[in-house]
C-alpha cells in the first residue's frame, strides 16, 4: 500500500515536472510570437513613413529642401568663425604717432592663428621712422594699446536695458540707425557706444610679444632713416565678428597720436602679370584680364 | 496459493512498479532536457529579437520624426521665399530668390565661376581695382565648424588668393565689404603694401561649399 502511494507520488511529480518543462518553452514561443508581431507592425510603420518621404522626394524635390536646411544650419557657424581683419585699418590709424615721432609702414602682414589655436596670430610690420628713439616710441605705443571688447549679446542686452529705460520716450528710438556690432570699432562708434564698450568690456593688451626683429640706419646725417621690422602677436578677440571693439591708449599718450596722418608710405607696388603666373600654377579661373574693369572709379 | 507464489507475485509487482517508475522518471528527465535545450535556444532568439526590435523602434521613431518634419521643413523653407529680409537688395540684387542667395553663401559645388562672380559683385561696391583672383582647384578639406554633422554633409573649403589695389580707405572698405557679405570668407594671410594713396592688398583666404544633401536610408545588420 505504501509502495503504491510512493509510486503514485513519483508519477504525479513526474507529470508536474514534464508539464512545467513543457510550459516554459511554450511561454517563450509565445514571447517570440509577440516579438514577431511587434516587428511586423514596426516594419509596416517604417514602410509607411518611407513611402511618405519617398513621395516628398519625388513630388517636392525634398533633397533640395534638405540642402537648403543644411546651408542655413552652417551659415552662422561659418560666419561666426570668420575674422574681420579690416579692423586693422582702424587700429593702425588709432596708433599712429604724430610728428616728430611719426612712423610710416611699407608693408604689413597678418597671419591668422592656426585653426587649433596653438599658434597665435601674428602681425609683421615693416616701415621707416626718423630715429631709433621714435622706433622705440612706436613700440611702446603698441605695448600700451588696450583692447576693450564686448560681445553682441552684451551689446544687445545693454541696448535693450536702455530702450526699457526710455520706453516712454519714443522719439529716442533710433535702433534702425545703429551700426551692426561687427562695425563697432573706434571709427564707427558714437561716444555712448564707446563708453558702453569701455565700461562693460574686458580690457586686454591688443598686441603681445612685440619684438624689433630688424632695425638699420640709412639716409644721411641730415635726414636719417631707420628701417625696421616689428613682429607681434595680436589679440584675436579684436577681430572676432561678434565683438564690438575699442582700442585706446592712456589719455596722455593718446594726444600724441595723429589719426589723420598717413599710415603707409612705401613704394607703390606695380601691377604686373605676376598674378597670371601665380594663377597658372594654382589653377586659376579668373585673372586680372577678366576682372580688372573698375580702374579710375 | 502457497507462500512462494505470493512472494513471487509480490516480487513481480515490485519489479513492474520499479520499471514503471523508471519510465516515468526517464520520460520526465527527457522532457526536462528537451525543454531546457529549447528554452536556451528560445531565450537566445528572444534576446536577439529584443535587440532587433529595440533598433527597429529607434528607426521607426526616427522615420516618424523625419516624415512628420517633411511638411514642416517644406513649409518653413518655402516661407523664406516671402521673407522680405532675405530678399532685400543688400543681400543680393535683381530680386534674387533666397535659394540663389544661399547658393552664393554656401554653394553646393566647388564652382569657381560662382565664387569669382560673387566676389566681383561684392567688390563692385567699392572703387577697388582687382588685379587677381585665383582659386585652388585641388583643395578639399573639411571646414572647422561646430555644426552637428551627424546627418548633414560637412562644408568643404575652397582656397583662393586675391590681389586688390586702391587707396587706404577704399582698401579698407573692400575688405570690409568682403567680410560683411553673406558668403563666409576666412582670411588666412593678409598683406598690405605700398602707400596710403596706392595700397596693394593681397590675401590668401578660403570660403566654403557644401555638397547637396540627399535623403537616403540604408540597412544595418544587428549583431547577436
Short mmCIF file of C-alpha atoms in Angstrom, two decimals:
data_model
loop_
_atom_site.label_atom_id
_atom_site.label_comp_id
_atom_site.label_asym_id
_atom_site.label_seq_id
_atom_site.Cartn_x
_atom_site.Cartn_y
_atom_site.Cartn_z
CA UNK A 1 0.00 0.00 0.00
CA UNK A 2 2.82 2.34 0.96
CA UNK A 3 4.76 1.39 -2.16
CA UNK A 4 1.75 2.18 -4.31
CA UNK A 5 1.42 5.59 -2.70
CA UNK A 6 5.11 6.23 -3.31
CA UNK A 7 4.76 5.18 -6.91
CA UNK A 8 1.78 7.43 -7.43
CA UNK A 9 3.62 10.37 -5.88
CA UNK A 10 6.56 9.89 -8.19
CA UNK A 11 4.28 9.58 -11.21
CA UNK A 12 2.40 12.74 -10.26
CA UNK A 13 5.67 14.55 -9.63
CA UNK A 14 6.99 13.39 -13.00
CA UNK A 15 3.85 14.64 -14.71
CA UNK A 16 4.15 18.01 -12.95
CA UNK A 17 7.82 18.30 -13.92
CA UNK A 18 7.02 17.37 -17.53
CA UNK A 19 4.19 19.88 -17.68
CA UNK A 20 6.40 22.54 -16.14
CA UNK A 21 9.17 21.75 -18.59
CA UNK A 22 6.74 21.94 -21.49
CA UNK A 23 5.18 25.21 -20.34
CA UNK A 24 8.49 27.15 -20.22
CA UNK A 25 9.33 26.80 -23.95
CA UNK A 26 5.67 27.32 -24.75
CA UNK A 27 5.73 30.66 -22.91
CA UNK A 28 8.96 31.57 -24.69
CA UNK A 29 7.42 30.65 -28.01
CA UNK A 30 4.57 33.00 -27.13
CA UNK A 31 7.02 35.78 -26.35
CA UNK A 32 8.71 35.16 -29.69
CA UNK A 33 5.37 35.36 -31.41
CA UNK A 34 4.62 38.70 -29.76
CA UNK A 35 8.06 39.97 -30.72
CA UNK A 36 7.49 38.87 -34.28
CA UNK A 37 4.17 40.72 -34.35
CA UNK A 38 5.79 43.84 -32.94
CA UNK A 39 8.49 43.64 -35.58
CA UNK A 40 5.89 43.30 -38.31
CA UNK A 41 3.97 46.32 -37.03
CA UNK A 42 7.10 48.45 -36.76
CA UNK A 43 8.26 47.39 -40.21
CA UNK A 44 4.85 48.29 -41.57
CA UNK A 45 5.01 51.74 -39.93
CA UNK A 46 8.55 52.28 -41.24
CA UNK A 47 7.38 51.37 -44.74
CA UNK A 48 4.52 53.88 -44.42
CA UNK A 49 6.88 56.67 -43.34
CA UNK A 50 9.34 55.72 -46.07
CA UNK A 51 6.58 55.94 -48.66
CA UNK A 52 5.67 59.42 -47.42
CA UNK A 53 9.28 60.58 -47.59
CA UNK A 54 9.82 58.97 -51.00
CA UNK A 55 6.73 60.76 -52.21
CA UNK A 56 8.07 64.08 -50.89
CA UNK A 57 11.40 63.46 -52.57
CA UNK A 58 9.65 62.69 -55.84
CA UNK A 59 7.00 65.41 -55.81
CA UNK A 60 8.56 68.26 -53.85
CA UNK A 61 12.27 67.97 -54.57
CA UNK A 62 12.75 67.23 -50.90
CA UNK A 63 16.51 66.80 -51.32
CA UNK A 64 16.67 70.41 -52.42
CA UNK A 65 14.94 71.45 -49.21
CA UNK A 66 17.39 69.34 -47.20
CA UNK A 67 20.27 71.07 -48.95
CA UNK A 68 18.82 74.47 -48.11
CA UNK A 69 18.34 73.39 -44.49
CA UNK A 70 21.96 72.26 -44.33
CA UNK A 71 23.17 75.50 -45.86
CA UNK A 72 21.15 77.51 -43.35
CA UNK A 73 22.44 75.45 -40.44
CA UNK A 74 26.05 76.19 -41.36
CA UNK A 75 25.98 79.88 -42.18
CA UNK A 76 26.06 81.13 -38.59
CA UNK A 77 28.94 78.88 -37.58
CA UNK A 78 30.96 79.70 -40.68
CA UNK A 79 30.32 83.45 -40.50
CA UNK A 80 30.90 83.47 -36.76
CA UNK A 81 34.36 81.98 -37.14
CA UNK A 82 35.38 84.44 -39.85
CA UNK A 83 37.85 87.08 -38.58
CA UNK A 84 37.30 90.72 -39.55
CA UNK A 85 40.81 91.90 -40.34
CA UNK A 86 39.50 95.09 -41.95
CA UNK A 87 39.55 96.47 -38.38
CA UNK A 88 43.34 96.65 -38.65
CA UNK A 89 42.95 99.78 -40.79
CA UNK A 90 41.19 101.46 -37.89
CA UNK A 91 43.73 100.25 -35.32
CA UNK A 92 46.68 101.44 -37.41
CA UNK A 93 45.30 104.97 -37.61
CA UNK A 94 44.43 104.96 -33.94
CA UNK A 95 48.00 104.07 -33.01
CA UNK A 96 49.80 106.33 -35.45
CA UNK A 97 52.22 108.67 -33.63
CA UNK A 98 52.14 112.32 -34.66
CA UNK A 99 55.27 114.12 -35.85
CA UNK A 100 58.03 114.28 -34.74
CA UNK A 101 57.52 110.62 -33.71
CA UNK A 102 55.87 109.69 -36.99
CA UNK A 103 56.28 106.18 -38.31
CA UNK A 104 55.25 105.01 -41.73
CA UNK A 105 54.81 101.47 -42.90
CA UNK A 106 55.82 99.93 -46.19
CA UNK A 107 54.46 96.52 -45.61
CA UNK A 108 52.19 94.79 -43.11
CA UNK A 109 51.38 91.12 -42.98
CA UNK A 110 48.73 89.49 -40.81
CA UNK A 111 48.93 85.75 -40.33
CA UNK A 112 45.82 84.22 -38.82
CA UNK A 113 46.09 81.97 -35.77
CA UNK A 114 46.35 78.27 -36.53
CA UNK A 115 42.99 76.52 -36.70
CA UNK A 116 43.77 74.60 -33.50
CA UNK A 117 44.65 77.93 -31.79
CA UNK A 118 48.04 76.55 -30.76
CA UNK A 119 49.82 79.21 -32.75
CA UNK A 120 48.72 82.79 -32.05
CA UNK A 121 48.00 85.21 -34.86
CA UNK A 122 50.96 87.34 -35.87
CA UNK A 123 51.48 90.74 -37.42
CA UNK A 124 54.71 91.76 -39.11
CA UNK A 125 55.24 95.46 -39.80
CA UNK A 126 58.00 96.80 -42.00
CA UNK A 127 58.46 100.53 -42.10
CA UNK A 128 60.59 103.57 -41.59
CA UNK A 129 60.95 106.25 -38.98
CA UNK A 130 63.39 109.04 -38.28
CA UNK A 131 65.37 107.56 -35.41
CA UNK A 132 65.76 104.68 -33.03
CA UNK A 133 64.07 106.83 -30.40
CA UNK A 134 60.93 107.21 -32.47
CA UNK A 135 61.03 103.49 -33.27
CA UNK A 136 61.20 102.73 -29.57
CA UNK A 137 58.34 105.18 -29.00
CA UNK A 138 56.24 103.35 -31.58
CA UNK A 139 57.00 100.01 -29.95
CA UNK A 140 55.90 101.47 -26.62
CA UNK A 141 52.68 102.80 -28.18
CA UNK A 142 51.90 99.32 -29.45
CA UNK A 143 52.59 97.91 -25.99
CA UNK A 144 50.29 100.49 -24.37
CA UNK A 145 47.41 99.81 -26.74
CA UNK A 146 44.48 98.39 -24.80
CA UNK A 147 41.68 96.45 -26.38
CA UNK A 148 38.21 96.70 -24.84
CA UNK A 149 35.64 94.33 -26.25
CA UNK A 150 32.14 93.08 -25.56
CA UNK A 151 30.19 90.52 -27.46
CA UNK A 152 26.98 91.11 -29.37
CA UNK A 153 24.82 89.62 -26.63
CA UNK A 154 26.12 92.10 -24.08
CA UNK A 155 25.59 94.95 -26.51
CA UNK A 156 22.05 93.76 -27.26
CA UNK A 157 21.28 93.44 -23.55
CA UNK A 158 22.61 96.94 -22.86
CA UNK A 159 20.67 98.42 -25.76
CA UNK A 160 17.55 96.66 -24.52
CA UNK A 161 18.09 97.97 -20.98
CA UNK A 162 18.42 101.46 -22.35
CA UNK A 163 15.31 101.03 -24.50
CA UNK A 164 13.37 99.83 -21.46
CA UNK A 165 14.52 102.88 -19.50
CA UNK A 166 13.30 105.12 -22.29
CA UNK A 167 10.19 103.17 -23.17
CA UNK A 168 8.05 106.27 -22.83
CA UNK A 169 10.36 108.32 -24.97
CA UNK A 170 9.50 107.13 -28.47
CA UNK A 171 11.45 109.89 -30.15
CA UNK A 172 14.68 108.42 -28.80
CA UNK A 173 14.24 105.11 -30.59
CA UNK A 174 16.85 105.03 -33.31
CA UNK A 175 17.53 101.30 -33.34
CA UNK A 176 17.40 101.12 -37.10
CA UNK A 177 20.24 103.60 -37.41
CA UNK A 178 22.62 101.77 -35.12
CA UNK A 179 25.52 100.05 -36.81
CA UNK A 180 25.78 96.29 -36.50
CA UNK A 181 28.06 95.15 -33.71
CA UNK A 182 30.50 93.92 -36.32
CA UNK A 183 31.06 97.54 -37.31
CA UNK A 184 31.55 98.77 -33.77
CA UNK A 185 35.17 99.91 -33.90
CA UNK A 186 36.78 103.22 -32.94
CA UNK A 187 35.96 104.90 -36.23
CA UNK A 188 32.29 103.90 -36.31
CA UNK A 189 31.18 104.14 -32.70
CA UNK A 190 29.41 107.03 -31.06
CA UNK A 191 30.70 108.33 -27.73
CA UNK A 192 27.89 106.46 -25.94
CA UNK A 193 28.83 103.25 -27.64
CA UNK A 194 32.48 103.76 -26.78
CA UNK A 195 31.52 104.30 -23.14
CA UNK A 196 29.47 101.13 -23.20
CA UNK A 197 32.35 99.06 -24.59
CA UNK A 198 34.85 100.71 -22.25
CA UNK A 199 32.72 100.27 -19.15
CA UNK A 200 31.33 96.82 -19.76
CA UNK A 201 34.15 95.38 -21.82
CA UNK A 202 37.15 93.45 -20.78
CA UNK A 203 40.50 95.25 -21.19
CA UNK A 204 43.36 93.27 -22.65
CA UNK A 205 46.59 94.15 -24.48
CA UNK A 206 45.97 94.49 -28.21
CA UNK A 207 49.46 93.22 -29.03
CA UNK A 208 51.85 90.99 -27.10
CA UNK A 209 55.37 89.70 -27.70
CA UNK A 210 56.32 92.85 -29.61
CA UNK A 211 59.81 92.49 -30.96
CA UNK A 212 62.02 94.60 -33.19
CA UNK A 213 63.45 91.88 -35.37
CA UNK A 214 65.33 94.25 -37.64
CA UNK A 215 66.43 97.90 -37.37
CA UNK A 216 69.01 99.60 -39.52
CA UNK A 217 70.07 103.19 -40.01
CA UNK A 218 70.08 104.61 -43.52
CA UNK A 219 69.99 108.03 -45.17
CA UNK A 220 72.37 110.85 -44.40
CA UNK A 221 73.06 112.65 -41.16
CA UNK A 222 70.64 115.45 -42.06
CA UNK A 223 67.73 113.13 -42.79
CA UNK A 224 68.42 109.81 -41.10
CA UNK A 225 66.02 106.95 -41.75
CA UNK A 226 65.62 103.88 -39.62
CA UNK A 227 64.25 100.88 -41.46
CA UNK A 228 62.64 98.44 -39.11
CA UNK A 229 60.71 95.21 -38.87
CA UNK A 230 58.40 94.63 -35.93
CA UNK A 231 56.67 91.37 -35.14
CA UNK A 232 53.95 90.87 -32.59
CA UNK A 233 51.11 88.57 -31.67
CA UNK A 234 47.66 90.06 -31.86
CA UNK A 235 44.69 89.54 -29.62
CA UNK A 236 42.26 87.53 -31.71
CA UNK A 237 39.29 88.99 -29.79
CA UNK A 238 39.98 92.20 -31.68
CA UNK A 239 38.92 90.59 -34.96
CA UNK A 240 36.01 88.39 -33.92
CA UNK A 241 32.87 89.50 -35.80
CA UNK A 242 30.65 89.07 -32.75
CA UNK A 243 32.74 91.52 -30.69
CA UNK A 244 32.39 95.29 -30.52
CA UNK A 245 35.94 96.54 -30.06
CA UNK A 246 37.59 99.71 -28.85
CA UNK A 247 41.32 100.36 -28.93
CA UNK A 248 42.65 103.03 -26.63
CA UNK A 249 45.87 104.43 -25.26
CA UNK A 250 46.28 106.09 -21.87
CA UNK A 251 44.72 109.59 -22.14
CA UNK A 252 48.03 111.48 -22.03
CA UNK A 253 49.56 109.25 -24.69
CA UNK A 254 46.55 109.33 -26.99
CA UNK A 255 47.07 113.05 -27.55
CA UNK A 256 50.40 112.30 -29.19
CA UNK A 257 48.68 110.33 -31.98
CA UNK A 258 47.65 111.64 -35.38
CA UNK A 259 44.75 109.66 -36.76
CA UNK A 260 44.77 111.68 -39.98
CA UNK A 261 48.41 111.14 -40.88
CA UNK A 262 49.49 108.63 -43.49
CA UNK A 263 49.96 105.11 -42.22
CA UNK A 264 51.67 103.61 -45.26
CA UNK A 265 54.31 105.41 -47.23
CA UNK A 266 56.14 102.70 -49.09
CA UNK A 267 56.81 102.37 -52.79
CA UNK A 268 53.74 101.62 -54.85
CA UNK A 269 53.56 98.03 -55.99
CA UNK A 270 53.31 97.73 -59.74
CA UNK A 271 50.55 95.61 -61.15
CA UNK A 272 52.31 93.00 -63.19
CA UNK A 273 51.35 89.75 -64.75
CA UNK A 274 52.81 88.07 -61.70
CA UNK A 275 49.29 87.20 -60.71
CA UNK A 276 48.79 85.48 -64.01
CA UNK A 277 51.92 83.42 -63.44
CA UNK A 278 50.89 82.51 -59.93
CA UNK A 279 47.45 81.69 -61.15
CA UNK A 280 48.65 79.26 -63.73
CA UNK A 281 50.42 77.23 -61.09
CA UNK A 282 47.47 77.17 -58.77
CA UNK A 283 44.71 76.51 -61.25
CA UNK A 284 43.30 79.97 -61.81
CA UNK A 285 39.93 80.54 -63.31
CA UNK A 286 39.75 84.29 -63.15
CA UNK A 287 42.57 86.69 -63.73
CA UNK A 288 43.14 90.40 -63.95
CA UNK A 289 42.06 90.36 -67.55
CA UNK A 290 38.54 89.31 -66.75
CA UNK A 291 38.02 91.25 -63.55
CA UNK A 292 40.03 94.46 -63.78
CA UNK A 293 37.49 96.83 -65.16
CA UNK A 294 36.91 99.32 -62.37
CA UNK A 295 40.09 101.37 -62.54
CA UNK A 296 39.59 105.07 -62.09
CA UNK A 297 36.21 104.86 -60.49
CA UNK B 1 -1.83 -20.17 -3.04
CA UNK B 2 1.27 -21.00 -1.10
CA UNK B 3 3.76 -18.51 0.32
CA UNK B 4 6.22 -18.95 -2.55
CA UNK B 5 3.65 -17.98 -5.12
CA UNK B 6 2.63 -14.95 -3.12
CA UNK B 7 6.25 -13.92 -2.73
CA UNK B 8 6.88 -14.37 -6.43
CA UNK B 9 3.80 -12.33 -7.28
CA UNK B 10 4.97 -9.56 -4.95
CA UNK B 11 8.46 -9.57 -6.46
CA UNK B 12 6.92 -9.32 -9.95
CA UNK B 13 4.68 -6.48 -8.85
CA UNK B 14 7.60 -4.65 -7.29
CA UNK B 15 9.69 -5.13 -10.43
CA UNK B 16 6.86 -3.85 -12.62
CA UNK B 17 6.41 -0.85 -10.36
CA UNK B 18 10.13 -0.14 -10.46
CA UNK B 19 10.05 -0.36 -14.24
CA UNK B 20 7.08 1.98 -14.43
CA UNK B 21 8.73 4.42 -12.09
CA UNK B 22 11.90 4.28 -14.11
CA UNK B 23 9.95 5.02 -17.26
CA UNK B 24 8.20 7.95 -15.69
CA UNK B 25 11.41 9.39 -14.32
CA UNK B 26 13.16 8.80 -17.65
CA UNK B 27 10.30 10.43 -19.54
CA UNK B 28 10.32 13.38 -17.14
CA UNK B 29 14.10 13.73 -17.49
CA UNK B 30 13.83 13.59 -21.27
CA UNK B 31 11.12 16.24 -21.31
CA UNK B 32 13.13 18.46 -18.93
CA UNK B 33 16.23 18.01 -21.06
CA UNK B 34 14.38 18.82 -24.26
CA UNK B 35 12.69 21.75 -22.59
CA UNK B 36 16.00 23.08 -21.30
CA UNK B 37 17.56 22.82 -24.77
CA UNK B 38 14.55 24.52 -26.36
CA UNK B 39 14.45 27.16 -23.65
CA UNK B 40 18.11 28.07 -24.11
CA UNK B 41 17.59 28.32 -27.85
CA UNK B 42 14.40 30.34 -27.48
CA UNK B 43 16.00 32.61 -24.90
CA UNK B 44 18.84 33.42 -27.31
CA UNK B 45 16.33 34.16 -30.03
CA UNK B 46 14.23 36.32 -27.70
CA UNK B 47 17.29 38.33 -26.61
CA UNK B 48 18.40 38.84 -30.22
CA UNK B 49 14.89 39.70 -31.38
CA UNK B 50 14.68 42.14 -28.47
CA UNK B 51 17.80 43.87 -29.76
CA UNK B 52 16.42 43.94 -33.29
CA UNK B 53 13.08 45.29 -32.13
CA UNK B 54 14.86 47.89 -29.99
CA UNK B 55 16.78 49.08 -33.05
CA UNK B 56 13.64 48.98 -35.17
CA UNK B 57 11.80 51.05 -32.57
CA UNK B 58 14.58 53.65 -32.83
CA UNK B 59 14.38 53.57 -36.62
CA UNK B 60 10.59 53.84 -36.50
CA UNK B 61 10.83 56.83 -34.17
CA UNK B 62 13.41 58.49 -36.42
CA UNK B 63 11.39 57.78 -39.54
CA UNK B 64 8.25 59.12 -37.89
CA UNK B 65 10.12 62.26 -36.92
CA UNK B 66 11.51 62.58 -40.45
CA UNK B 67 8.11 62.02 -42.04
CA UNK B 68 6.48 64.50 -39.65
CA UNK B 69 9.24 67.01 -40.37
CA UNK B 70 8.85 66.80 -44.14
CA UNK B 71 5.82 69.06 -44.33
CA UNK B 72 7.16 71.44 -41.71
CA UNK B 73 10.55 71.71 -43.42
CA UNK B 74 8.98 72.38 -46.80
CA UNK B 75 6.65 74.96 -45.24
CA UNK B 76 9.45 76.69 -43.31
CA UNK B 77 11.80 76.86 -46.24
CA UNK B 78 9.07 77.98 -48.60
CA UNK B 79 8.26 80.74 -46.12
CA UNK B 80 11.79 82.06 -46.59
CA UNK B 81 10.84 82.96 -50.13
CA UNK B 82 8.43 85.54 -48.80
CA UNK B 83 10.76 86.80 -46.06
CA UNK B 84 11.49 90.32 -47.19
CA UNK B 85 14.65 90.44 -45.08
CA UNK B 86 16.11 87.67 -47.18
CA UNK B 87 15.20 89.24 -50.47
CA UNK B 88 16.50 92.69 -49.77
CA UNK B 89 18.83 94.21 -52.25
CA UNK B 90 21.60 94.39 -49.68
CA UNK B 91 21.78 90.63 -49.80
CA UNK B 92 21.50 90.20 -53.49
CA UNK B 93 20.32 92.42 -56.22
CA UNK B 94 17.90 91.71 -59.04
CA UNK B 95 15.22 90.21 -56.84
CA UNK B 96 17.17 87.01 -56.42
CA UNK B 97 15.41 84.25 -54.63
CA UNK B 98 16.52 83.09 -51.25
CA UNK B 99 17.83 79.90 -52.82
CA UNK B 100 20.18 81.86 -55.04
CA UNK B 101 21.36 83.85 -52.04
CA UNK B 102 22.06 80.63 -50.19
CA UNK B 103 23.82 79.16 -53.18
CA UNK B 104 26.06 82.20 -53.15
CA UNK B 105 26.69 81.70 -49.45
CA UNK B 106 27.46 78.02 -49.24
CA UNK B 107 27.22 76.70 -52.80
CA UNK B 108 26.55 73.04 -53.43
CA UNK B 109 29.61 72.52 -55.56
CA UNK B 110 33.18 73.74 -55.87
CA UNK B 111 32.11 76.15 -58.58
CA UNK B 112 34.93 78.63 -59.14
CA UNK B 113 32.94 80.72 -61.57
CA UNK B 114 30.22 81.34 -58.99
CA UNK B 115 32.91 82.24 -56.43
CA UNK B 116 34.55 84.68 -58.82
CA UNK B 117 31.19 86.21 -59.72
CA UNK B 118 30.09 86.66 -56.13
CA UNK B 119 33.45 88.19 -55.12
CA UNK B 120 33.27 90.52 -58.09
CA UNK B 121 29.75 91.54 -57.12
CA UNK B 122 30.94 92.39 -53.59
CA UNK B 123 33.99 94.26 -54.84
CA UNK B 124 31.84 96.29 -57.21
CA UNK B 125 30.59 98.20 -54.17
CA UNK B 126 33.99 99.87 -53.68
CA UNK B 127 36.36 101.55 -56.11
CA UNK B 128 38.96 98.86 -55.66
CA UNK B 129 40.93 97.55 -58.60
CA UNK B 130 41.08 93.79 -58.85
CA UNK B 131 44.42 92.54 -60.05
CA UNK B 132 43.98 88.88 -59.47
CA UNK B 133 41.61 86.27 -58.14
CA UNK B 134 42.89 82.73 -58.32
CA UNK B 135 41.26 79.65 -56.96
CA UNK B 136 42.97 76.46 -55.92
CA UNK B 137 41.03 73.79 -57.72
CA UNK B 138 42.61 70.86 -55.95
CA UNK B 139 41.54 71.69 -52.48
CA UNK B 140 39.16 69.59 -50.44
CA UNK B 141 39.27 69.99 -46.69
CA UNK B 142 36.59 69.82 -44.07
CA UNK B 143 35.68 73.21 -42.66
CA UNK B 144 36.29 73.59 -38.91
CA UNK B 145 32.68 74.26 -37.96
CA UNK B 146 30.82 73.20 -34.89
CA UNK B 147 27.50 72.37 -36.50
CA UNK B 148 26.26 68.87 -35.75
CA UNK B 149 27.30 66.98 -38.84
CA UNK B 150 25.85 63.62 -37.83
CA UNK B 151 23.29 63.65 -40.59
CA UNK B 152 24.39 66.51 -42.82
CA UNK B 153 27.48 66.66 -45.02
CA UNK B 154 30.23 68.92 -43.69
CA UNK B 155 31.27 72.05 -45.55
CA UNK B 156 34.41 71.82 -47.68
CA UNK B 157 36.89 74.62 -48.11
CA UNK B 158 37.83 76.38 -51.35
CA UNK B 159 41.20 78.17 -51.13
CA UNK B 160 41.69 81.32 -53.16
CA UNK B 161 44.03 84.28 -53.43
CA UNK B 162 43.18 87.90 -54.22
CA UNK B 163 45.26 90.90 -55.09
CA UNK B 164 43.48 94.24 -54.93
CA UNK B 165 44.61 97.82 -55.22
CA UNK B 166 43.14 101.09 -54.01
CA UNK B 167 43.79 103.87 -51.58
CA UNK B 168 43.76 103.28 -47.82
CA UNK B 169 40.05 103.90 -47.32
CA UNK B 170 38.95 102.09 -50.46
CA UNK B 171 41.10 99.13 -49.50
CA UNK B 172 39.58 99.07 -46.00
CA UNK B 173 36.06 99.29 -47.45
CA UNK B 174 36.69 96.50 -49.95
CA UNK B 175 37.94 94.15 -47.25
CA UNK B 176 35.03 95.16 -45.00
CA UNK B 177 32.58 94.50 -47.83
CA UNK B 178 34.01 91.04 -48.34
CA UNK B 179 33.75 90.33 -44.62
CA UNK B 180 30.19 91.64 -44.40
CA UNK B 181 28.98 89.81 -47.49
CA UNK B 182 26.79 86.81 -46.80
CA UNK B 183 29.43 84.45 -48.11
CA UNK B 184 31.81 83.28 -45.37
CA UNK B 185 35.38 84.25 -46.26
CA UNK B 186 38.10 83.21 -43.88
CA UNK B 187 41.31 85.20 -44.44
CA UNK B 188 44.44 83.25 -43.55
CA UNK B 189 47.10 85.73 -44.57
CA UNK B 190 46.67 89.42 -45.37
CA UNK B 191 49.43 91.61 -46.73
CA UNK B 192 49.24 95.35 -47.20
CA UNK B 193 51.99 97.11 -49.10
CA UNK B 194 52.58 100.46 -50.77
CA UNK B 195 51.36 103.83 -49.58
CA UNK B 196 48.06 105.30 -48.44
CA UNK B 197 47.32 106.55 -51.95
CA UNK B 198 48.04 103.23 -53.63
CA UNK B 199 47.82 100.31 -51.28
CA UNK B 200 48.07 96.78 -52.56
CA UNK B 201 46.14 94.24 -50.55
CA UNK B 202 46.98 90.60 -51.10
CA UNK B 203 45.32 87.83 -49.20
CA UNK B 204 45.06 84.09 -49.02
CA UNK B 205 41.65 83.03 -47.89
CA UNK B 206 39.18 80.24 -48.06
CA UNK B 207 35.47 80.04 -48.49
CA UNK B 208 33.17 77.06 -48.42
CA UNK B 209 30.90 74.85 -50.41
CA UNK B 210 28.71 72.02 -49.37
CA UNK B 211 27.71 69.03 -51.43
CA UNK B 212 23.96 68.88 -51.83
CA UNK B 213 22.13 66.86 -49.20
CA UNK B 214 20.40 63.69 -50.27
CA UNK B 215 17.96 61.73 -48.17
CA UNK B 216 18.97 58.09 -48.12
CA UNK B 217 18.18 55.11 -45.99
CA UNK B 218 20.38 52.09 -45.51
CA UNK B 219 20.23 48.77 -43.76
CA UNK B 220 22.44 47.69 -40.93
CA UNK B 221 22.94 44.24 -39.50
CA UNK B 222 22.24 43.82 -35.80
CA UNK B 223 24.88 41.54 -34.40
CA UNK B 224 23.74 38.84 -31.92
#
